[in-house]
Coordinates of C-alpha atoms in Angstrom, one line a residue:
V1 CA 24.9 21.9 -12.9
C2 CA 21.1 22.2 -12.4
S3 CA 21.6 25.4 -10.3
L4 CA 24.0 26.8 -12.9
N5 CA 21.5 26.2 -15.6
K6 CA 18.8 28.0 -13.6
L7 CA 21.1 30.9 -12.9
T8 CA 22.0 31.1 -16.6
E9 CA 18.3 31.1 -17.5
K10 CA 17.5 33.8 -15.0
L11 CA 20.4 36.0 -16.3
F12 CA 19.1 35.5 -19.9
Q13 CA 15.6 36.6 -18.8
M14 CA 17.0 39.7 -17.0
C15 CA 19.0 40.6 -20.1
T16 CA 16.0 40.2 -22.3
L17 CA 13.9 42.5 -20.1
I18 CA 16.7 45.1 -20.1
S19 CA 17.1 44.9 -23.8
S20 CA 13.3 45.2 -24.3
S21 CA 13.0 48.2 -22.1
V22 CA 16.0 50.0 -23.7
S23 CA 14.6 49.5 -27.2
T24 CA 11.4 51.2 -26.3
Q25 CA 11.5 54.8 -27.4
A26 CA 10.2 57.5 -25.1
K27 CA 7.3 59.3 -26.7
M28 CA 8.1 62.9 -27.6
P29 CA 5.5 65.5 -26.5
T30 CA 3.4 66.9 -29.3
C31 CA 4.2 70.2 -31.0
N32 CA 1.8 71.9 -33.4
F33 CA 4.5 74.0 -35.0
V34 CA 5.4 73.0 -38.6
P35 CA 8.9 74.1 -39.7
E36 CA 9.5 75.6 -43.1
K37 CA 11.1 73.3 -45.7
Y38 CA 14.9 73.5 -45.7
K39 CA 16.2 75.1 -48.9
S40 CA 19.9 75.8 -48.3
Y41 CA 23.0 73.8 -49.2
P42 CA 23.2 70.0 -48.8
Y43 CA 24.7 68.7 -45.6
E44 CA 27.9 67.6 -47.3
R45 CA 28.5 71.1 -48.8
M46 CA 28.0 72.6 -45.4
Q47 CA 30.6 70.3 -44.0
K48 CA 33.1 71.3 -46.7
I49 CA 32.5 75.0 -46.1
R50 CA 33.0 74.4 -42.4
E51 CA 36.4 72.8 -43.0
Q52 CA 37.6 75.4 -45.5
N53 CA 36.1 78.7 -44.4
I54 CA 35.2 78.7 -40.6
S55 CA 37.8 78.8 -37.9
P56 CA 38.7 75.3 -36.5
S57 CA 38.7 76.7 -33.0
L58 CA 34.8 76.8 -33.2
R59 CA 34.3 73.1 -32.3
M60 CA 31.0 71.3 -32.8
Y61 CA 29.1 68.8 -30.7
Y62 CA 28.5 65.2 -31.7
K63 CA 30.1 62.7 -34.0
K64 CA 27.8 63.8 -36.8
P65 CA 27.2 67.5 -36.1
L66 CA 23.7 68.7 -36.2
L67 CA 22.6 71.0 -39.1
L68 CA 19.8 73.0 -37.5
H69 CA 17.3 74.9 -39.6
Q70 CA 14.6 76.4 -37.4
G71 CA 13.5 76.9 -33.8
H72 CA 10.3 77.3 -31.9
M73 CA 10.2 77.8 -28.2
Q74 CA 11.8 74.7 -26.6
W75 CA 12.1 72.9 -29.9
L76 CA 14.8 72.8 -32.6
F77 CA 14.4 71.3 -36.1
D78 CA 17.2 70.1 -38.3
Y79 CA 17.5 70.2 -42.1
E80 CA 15.6 66.9 -42.5
G81 CA 12.8 68.1 -40.2
Q82 CA 13.8 66.0 -37.2
R83 CA 12.6 67.6 -34.0
Y84 CA 14.7 67.9 -30.8
L85 CA 13.9 69.0 -27.3
D86 CA 16.5 71.7 -26.6
L87 CA 17.8 71.4 -23.0
F88 CA 20.9 73.5 -23.5
A89 CA 19.3 76.7 -25.0
G90 CA 22.2 77.7 -27.3
I91 CA 24.5 77.4 -24.3
V92 CA 22.1 78.9 -21.7
T93 CA 21.2 81.8 -24.0
V94 CA 17.7 81.3 -25.2
S95 CA 15.9 82.3 -22.1
V96 CA 12.2 82.8 -23.2
G97 CA 12.1 80.4 -26.1
H98 CA 13.4 80.1 -29.7
C99 CA 11.8 82.8 -31.9
H100 CA 9.5 83.8 -29.0
P101 CA 6.6 85.7 -30.8
K102 CA 6.7 88.8 -28.6
V103 CA 10.5 89.2 -29.0
T104 CA 10.3 88.5 -32.7
V105 CA 7.6 91.0 -33.4
A106 CA 9.4 93.7 -31.3
A107 CA 12.6 93.1 -33.3
Q108 CA 10.8 93.2 -36.7
K109 CA 9.1 96.5 -35.8
Q110 CA 12.4 98.1 -34.8
L111 CA 14.2 96.8 -37.9
G112 CA 11.8 98.9 -39.9
R113 CA 12.3 102.0 -37.7
L114 CA 16.0 102.4 -36.7
W115 CA 18.8 99.9 -36.4
H116 CA 21.8 101.9 -35.2
T117 CA 22.9 105.4 -34.2
A118 CA 25.7 104.8 -31.6
N119 CA 25.8 106.5 -28.2
I120 CA 26.7 109.9 -29.5
Y121 CA 22.9 110.5 -30.0
M122 CA 19.9 109.7 -27.8
H123 CA 17.2 107.3 -28.9
P124 CA 14.1 106.2 -26.9
S125 CA 14.8 102.5 -26.5
I126 CA 18.1 102.7 -24.6
H127 CA 16.5 105.0 -22.0
E128 CA 13.4 102.9 -21.7
Y129 CA 15.4 99.7 -21.4
A130 CA 17.9 101.1 -18.9
E131 CA 15.0 102.2 -16.6
K132 CA 13.3 98.9 -17.0
L133 CA 16.4 96.8 -16.4
T134 CA 17.7 98.7 -13.4
S135 CA 14.3 98.7 -11.7
L136 CA 14.8 95.0 -11.3
L137 CA 18.0 95.4 -9.3
P138 CA 18.4 96.5 -5.7
D139 CA 19.9 99.8 -4.7
P140 CA 22.5 101.1 -5.3
L141 CA 22.8 99.0 -8.6
K142 CA 21.2 101.6 -10.8
V143 CA 23.7 102.5 -13.6
V144 CA 24.1 100.4 -16.7
Y145 CA 26.7 100.2 -19.4
L146 CA 25.5 98.1 -22.4
T147 CA 27.9 95.9 -24.3
N148 CA 27.7 92.9 -26.7
S149 CA 28.9 89.8 -25.0
G150 CA 29.6 88.2 -21.6
S151 CA 33.3 88.3 -22.1
E152 CA 33.1 92.0 -23.0
A153 CA 31.0 92.7 -19.9
N154 CA 33.3 90.9 -17.5
D155 CA 36.3 92.6 -19.2
L156 CA 34.7 95.9 -18.5
A157 CA 33.8 94.9 -14.9
M158 CA 37.5 94.1 -14.2
F159 CA 38.5 97.4 -15.7
M160 CA 36.0 99.3 -13.5
A161 CA 37.0 97.5 -10.4
R162 CA 40.6 98.4 -10.9
L163 CA 39.9 102.0 -11.8
Y164 CA 37.5 102.5 -8.8
T165 CA 39.7 100.9 -6.1
R166 CA 43.0 101.9 -7.6
N167 CA 44.1 98.4 -6.8
F168 CA 44.9 95.6 -9.3
D169 CA 44.5 92.1 -8.0
I170 CA 41.3 90.2 -8.6
I171 CA 40.3 86.8 -7.2
S172 CA 38.2 84.1 -8.9
F173 CA 37.3 80.5 -8.2
R174 CA 39.1 77.5 -9.8
G175 CA 36.7 76.0 -12.3
A176 CA 35.3 79.5 -13.1
Y177 CA 34.5 80.7 -16.6
H178 CA 34.3 84.4 -17.1
G179 CA 35.2 84.8 -20.7
G180 CA 37.8 84.2 -23.4
S181 CA 39.2 87.7 -24.0
P182 CA 42.9 88.2 -23.1
Y183 CA 41.8 90.1 -20.0
T184 CA 39.2 87.7 -18.8
L185 CA 41.2 84.6 -19.5
G186 CA 43.1 85.5 -16.3
L187 CA 39.8 84.9 -14.3
T188 CA 38.8 81.8 -16.3
S189 CA 40.2 78.8 -14.6
V190 CA 39.3 75.9 -16.8
G191 CA 42.3 74.4 -18.5
L192 CA 40.6 73.7 -21.9
Y193 CA 40.2 77.5 -22.4
K194 CA 43.8 78.4 -21.5
H195 CA 46.2 79.2 -24.4
S196 CA 49.9 79.2 -24.1
V197 CA 50.3 83.0 -24.2
A198 CA 50.8 85.3 -21.3
N199 CA 47.6 86.1 -19.5
G200 CA 46.2 86.5 -16.0
F201 CA 48.6 89.2 -14.7
G202 CA 46.9 90.4 -11.4
C203 CA 44.5 87.5 -11.3
S204 CA 44.6 84.8 -8.6
T205 CA 42.4 81.8 -8.1
T206 CA 41.1 80.3 -4.9
M207 CA 39.8 76.9 -4.0
L208 CA 36.3 76.2 -5.4
P209 CA 33.9 75.4 -2.5
D210 CA 32.5 72.3 -4.3
V211 CA 30.6 70.3 -1.8
F212 CA 30.4 67.2 -4.1
R213 CA 33.9 66.9 -5.6
G214 CA 35.9 69.1 -3.1
P215 CA 37.6 67.9 0.1
W216 CA 34.6 68.9 2.3
G217 CA 30.9 68.5 1.8
G218 CA 27.8 67.1 3.4
S219 CA 24.1 66.5 3.1
H220 CA 22.8 70.0 3.9
C221 CA 25.3 72.3 2.3
R222 CA 23.7 73.8 -0.8
D223 CA 20.6 75.7 -1.8
S224 CA 19.0 73.0 -3.9
P225 CA 16.1 70.5 -3.7
V226 CA 18.7 67.8 -4.1
Q227 CA 21.7 67.5 -1.8
T228 CA 24.9 65.4 -2.3
V229 CA 25.1 61.7 -1.3
R230 CA 27.9 62.7 1.1
K231 CA 27.0 62.6 4.8
C232 CA 27.8 65.0 7.6
S233 CA 26.9 65.5 11.2
C234 CA 26.3 69.2 11.0
S235 CA 23.4 70.5 13.1
E236 CA 20.9 73.0 11.7
G237 CA 22.5 76.3 10.9
V238 CA 26.0 74.9 11.1
C239 CA 28.1 73.9 8.0
H240 CA 31.6 72.6 8.7
A241 CA 32.3 72.4 5.0
N242 CA 31.6 76.1 4.6
D243 CA 33.9 76.9 7.5
Q244 CA 36.8 74.9 5.9
Y245 CA 36.3 76.6 2.5
I246 CA 36.3 80.0 4.1
E247 CA 39.6 79.2 5.8
Q248 CA 41.0 78.4 2.3
F249 CA 39.7 81.7 1.0
K250 CA 41.4 83.5 3.9
D251 CA 44.6 81.6 3.1
T252 CA 44.4 83.0 -0.5
L253 CA 44.0 86.5 0.8
N254 CA 46.9 86.1 3.2
T255 CA 49.3 84.5 0.7
S256 CA 48.5 85.2 -3.0
V257 CA 47.4 88.9 -3.1
P258 CA 48.5 92.3 -1.6
K259 CA 46.9 93.7 1.5
T260 CA 44.5 95.6 -0.7
I261 CA 42.8 94.2 -3.8
A262 CA 40.6 95.3 -6.6
G263 CA 37.9 92.7 -6.3
F264 CA 36.5 89.2 -6.3
I265 CA 34.3 87.7 -9.1
A266 CA 32.1 84.7 -8.8
E267 CA 29.1 83.1 -10.6
P268 CA 26.2 82.4 -8.1
I269 CA 26.2 78.9 -9.6
Q270 CA 29.1 77.9 -11.8
G271 CA 28.0 77.4 -15.3
V272 CA 30.7 75.9 -17.6
N273 CA 32.0 73.8 -14.7
G274 CA 28.7 72.0 -14.5
A275 CA 26.3 73.9 -12.2
V276 CA 28.6 73.7 -9.2
Q277 CA 27.0 75.1 -6.0
Y278 CA 28.7 76.5 -2.9
P279 CA 27.7 76.2 0.7
R280 CA 24.8 78.6 1.5
R281 CA 26.7 81.1 3.6
F282 CA 30.0 81.1 1.6
L283 CA 29.5 84.1 -0.7
K284 CA 28.1 86.3 2.1
E285 CA 31.2 85.6 4.2
A286 CA 33.6 85.9 1.3
Y287 CA 32.1 89.3 0.2
Q288 CA 32.7 90.7 3.7
L289 CA 36.4 89.5 3.6
V290 CA 36.9 91.1 0.2
R291 CA 35.4 94.4 1.2
E292 CA 37.7 94.5 4.3
R293 CA 40.6 94.4 1.8
G294 CA 39.2 97.4 -0.2
G295 CA 37.9 95.2 -3.0
V296 CA 34.6 95.2 -4.8
C297 CA 32.4 92.2 -5.3
I298 CA 31.3 91.2 -8.8
S299 CA 28.5 88.8 -9.5
D300 CA 28.7 87.1 -13.0
E301 CA 25.0 86.6 -13.8
V302 CA 25.6 85.7 -17.4
Q303 CA 24.0 82.3 -16.9
T304 CA 22.1 82.6 -13.6
G305 CA 20.3 85.8 -14.3
F306 CA 16.8 86.6 -15.5
G307 CA 14.8 84.2 -13.3
R308 CA 16.6 81.0 -14.3
T309 CA 17.2 79.9 -10.7
G310 CA 13.4 80.2 -10.0
S311 CA 13.2 81.5 -6.5
H312 CA 14.8 84.8 -7.4
F313 CA 15.4 86.9 -10.5
W314 CA 19.1 87.2 -9.9
G315 CA 21.4 84.5 -8.7
F316 CA 23.1 86.7 -6.1
E317 CA 19.8 87.1 -4.3
T318 CA 19.8 83.4 -3.5
H319 CA 23.0 84.0 -1.4
G320 CA 21.6 87.0 0.5
V321 CA 24.2 89.4 -0.9
V322 CA 24.2 92.6 -2.9
P323 CA 27.3 92.9 -5.2
D324 CA 29.0 96.1 -6.2
I325 CA 29.0 95.1 -9.9
V326 CA 26.8 92.8 -11.9
T327 CA 27.5 91.4 -15.3
L328 CA 24.7 90.2 -17.6
A329 CA 24.6 88.4 -21.0
K330 CA 23.2 85.3 -22.8
G331 CA 19.6 85.2 -21.6
I332 CA 19.4 89.1 -21.6
G333 CA 18.7 89.0 -25.3
N334 CA 17.3 85.5 -25.9
G335 CA 20.0 84.9 -28.5
F336 CA 20.4 88.5 -29.7
P337 CA 24.1 89.6 -29.1
M338 CA 23.9 91.9 -26.1
A339 CA 25.2 92.2 -22.6
A340 CA 25.5 94.7 -19.7
V341 CA 27.4 95.8 -16.7
V342 CA 25.3 97.2 -13.9
T343 CA 26.9 99.0 -11.0
T344 CA 26.7 101.9 -8.6
K345 CA 26.9 105.6 -9.5
D346 CA 30.3 106.0 -7.8
I347 CA 31.9 103.0 -9.6
A348 CA 30.4 104.0 -12.9
S349 CA 31.8 107.5 -12.5
S350 CA 35.4 106.1 -12.3
L351 CA 35.1 105.1 -16.0
A352 CA 34.1 108.6 -17.0
Q353 CA 37.4 110.1 -16.0
N354 CA 38.5 109.5 -19.6
L355 CA 36.8 108.5 -22.8
H356 CA 35.4 105.0 -23.0
F357 CA 33.2 104.1 -26.0
N358 CA 31.3 101.1 -27.4
T359 CA 30.0 101.3 -31.0
F360 CA 27.3 98.7 -30.9
G361 CA 26.4 98.4 -27.2
G362 CA 22.9 99.8 -26.4
S363 CA 21.8 99.9 -30.0
P364 CA 18.1 100.7 -30.7
L365 CA 17.6 97.2 -31.9
A366 CA 19.3 95.5 -28.9
C367 CA 17.4 97.6 -26.4
V368 CA 14.0 96.8 -27.9
V369 CA 14.9 93.1 -27.9
G370 CA 16.1 93.3 -24.3
A371 CA 12.9 95.0 -23.2
A372 CA 10.7 92.4 -25.0
V373 CA 12.6 89.6 -23.2
L374 CA 11.9 91.2 -19.8
D375 CA 8.2 91.5 -20.8
A376 CA 8.1 87.9 -21.9
I377 CA 9.6 86.7 -18.6
E378 CA 7.0 88.5 -16.7
E379 CA 3.9 87.9 -18.9
D380 CA 4.7 84.2 -19.4
G381 CA 5.5 83.6 -15.7
L382 CA 8.9 82.1 -16.6
Q383 CA 10.6 82.7 -13.3
K384 CA 7.9 80.8 -11.5
N385 CA 8.0 78.2 -14.3
S386 CA 11.7 77.8 -13.8
E387 CA 11.1 77.1 -10.1
D388 CA 8.3 74.7 -10.5
V389 CA 9.5 72.7 -13.6
G390 CA 13.2 72.9 -12.4
T391 CA 12.4 71.5 -9.0
Y392 CA 10.3 68.8 -10.6
M393 CA 13.2 67.9 -13.0
L394 CA 15.8 67.9 -10.2
L395 CA 13.7 65.5 -8.1
E396 CA 13.1 63.2 -11.1
L397 CA 16.8 63.2 -12.0
A398 CA 17.6 62.4 -8.3
K399 CA 15.7 59.2 -8.8
L400 CA 18.1 58.2 -11.6
R401 CA 21.0 59.1 -9.3
D402 CA 19.6 56.6 -6.7
E403 CA 19.2 54.0 -9.4
F404 CA 22.5 54.2 -11.3
E405 CA 25.9 54.1 -9.7
V406 CA 27.4 56.1 -12.5
V407 CA 25.2 59.1 -11.7
G408 CA 27.3 60.7 -8.9
D409 CA 25.5 64.0 -8.3
V410 CA 22.4 65.8 -9.3
R411 CA 22.4 69.5 -8.4
G412 CA 21.2 72.9 -9.2
K413 CA 18.3 75.3 -8.7
G414 CA 15.5 76.2 -11.0
L415 CA 16.5 75.4 -14.6
M416 CA 20.2 75.6 -13.9
I417 CA 21.0 71.9 -13.5
G418 CA 24.1 69.6 -13.5
V419 CA 24.3 65.8 -13.6
E420 CA 27.8 64.6 -12.8
M421 CA 28.9 61.2 -14.0
V422 CA 31.3 59.0 -12.1
T423 CA 32.8 55.6 -12.1
D424 CA 31.3 55.0 -8.7
K425 CA 29.9 57.2 -5.9
D426 CA 32.5 56.3 -3.3
S427 CA 35.6 57.4 -5.4
R428 CA 33.8 60.1 -7.3
H429 CA 36.3 59.5 -10.2
P430 CA 34.9 61.0 -13.4
L431 CA 33.3 58.6 -15.8
P432 CA 35.7 58.2 -18.8
A433 CA 35.0 60.7 -21.5
E434 CA 34.2 58.1 -24.2
E435 CA 31.5 56.5 -22.0
I436 CA 29.9 59.9 -21.3
S437 CA 30.0 60.7 -25.0
Q438 CA 28.1 57.6 -25.9
I439 CA 25.3 58.4 -23.4
W440 CA 25.3 61.9 -24.8
E441 CA 25.0 60.7 -28.4
D442 CA 22.2 58.3 -27.4
C443 CA 20.2 61.1 -25.9
K444 CA 20.6 63.2 -29.1
D445 CA 19.6 60.2 -31.2
M446 CA 16.4 59.9 -29.1
G447 CA 15.6 63.7 -29.6
V448 CA 17.1 65.4 -26.5
L449 CA 20.0 67.9 -26.7
I450 CA 22.0 68.5 -23.5
G451 CA 25.3 70.2 -22.8
R452 CA 28.6 69.1 -21.3
G453 CA 30.7 70.8 -18.7
G454 CA 33.2 70.3 -15.8
L455 CA 37.0 70.1 -15.7
Y456 CA 36.8 66.6 -17.3
S457 CA 33.7 67.2 -19.3
Q458 CA 32.1 64.8 -16.9
T459 CA 28.9 66.7 -16.2
F460 CA 25.8 67.0 -18.3
R461 CA 24.5 70.6 -18.3
I462 CA 20.7 71.0 -18.4
K463 CA 19.7 74.6 -18.9
P464 CA 16.8 74.8 -21.3
P465 CA 14.6 77.7 -22.4
M466 CA 12.6 78.6 -19.4
C467 CA 9.3 77.8 -21.2
I468 CA 9.6 74.0 -21.0
N469 CA 6.9 72.1 -19.1
K470 CA 6.6 68.9 -17.0
K471 CA 5.7 66.8 -20.0
D472 CA 9.0 67.8 -21.6
V473 CA 10.7 66.8 -18.4
D474 CA 9.1 63.4 -18.3
F475 CA 10.2 62.8 -21.9
A476 CA 13.8 64.0 -21.2
V477 CA 14.1 61.9 -18.1
E478 CA 12.8 58.8 -19.8
V479 CA 15.3 59.3 -22.6
F480 CA 18.1 59.8 -20.2
H481 CA 17.0 56.7 -18.3
T482 CA 17.1 54.7 -21.5
A483 CA 20.6 56.1 -22.4
L484 CA 21.9 55.0 -18.9
Q485 CA 20.4 51.6 -19.3
R486 CA 22.2 51.2 -22.7
H487 CA 25.4 52.3 -20.9
M488 CA 25.0 49.6 -18.3
E489 CA 24.4 47.0 -21.1
R490 CA 27.6 48.0 -22.8
A491 CA 29.5 47.9 -19.5
A492 CA 28.2 44.4 -18.7
A493 CA 29.1 43.2 -22.2
K494 CA 32.8 44.1 -21.8

């Protein structure tokens, strides 16, 4: 009885300590920016308009959706003046910071000069921007077609691949997201985005070489400061997981498509699926196999481009490959609706056999914004910042993985990060959605906004504006730590 009483007392002390630490709020870094006073409709009226006048397919985050009012660099402010650290950047779109001064001034000047002409006339900004953008890509990727969204860019890339090769079939990874248009839905392989209408004719999926959740993976597979907790006996320069996944890719080529194909599209790091990384050599070997079948290789840089991975400006460079077509969007305009397809002169010429037109793509305003974004990335050192701050954040999050059993994997490169939640590290079963949602809500309530992804919405997506700093990371990690502690308390109380 005495031993039992001592054990009970010890457990009570532990619970008290945990409760005390959880109730302590992390201190948000200072911000000198003062938002304007909110003057629009009350929250309740906004909710009513949302229900009556906005498509229900446009779903919102959180039990009580945020009503955001203003943004400044890595910070967002709601209608009540509450400040949030934005670690999702408008779904990986705000690259250089909300309302970045350089981009804002450039847009304001152009608004007073010329908004729109369409491509039937020349204007300076499209030529200046095309030269600036293509100078950042390797030969022979020197011809650009400007569009308005990532879905539109990938749609056009598919069309170009089929026109140029005179083949039809295109391969993508399971778990890929390449857009929501009827054409690109065939490439997108996430069930939540699939509608019960015919799509995907001529599109085949292949096994995702996911070294954490897939059947093969080890402790040296991916290009990241943090590796999986899975162990392997591979010697340096050898990756048995890569070899197995390449065999699966060959099997797709031999069973699911004709002898000649139009192409293969892949994100250098999967975005919507939760920052999934492949074995280092996979894309290089896959590209060779595709080209042997007459296909072109398409790199979807919608999320990985513009320095986000840190070590390189483009995600494909981290794999040591040069694609035939590159698609760009999101961070290209820091939130302004613009996108691009960059390819070779020969592939671009295939589209010129007949008329192909885009009313808004390459507008004077879009091109000025795009050029200002490129200037901001260079002048602010944001690619280097992504590498330094992203590596720091990955290593700090890895400490949480080592501390909490429910944190199954921390992965990524630069500021393209995923934290996958599991019931336990051995089974790797996804943590139930309601439990993940509560952690997510707790982070928001403490002032940190993060995204969700993965086939089961089991992965937290951390892809902030590239201007964040290490103090922001310390705050975010402390908030996440507190949210995980609260989760452990709830689990223990069941």
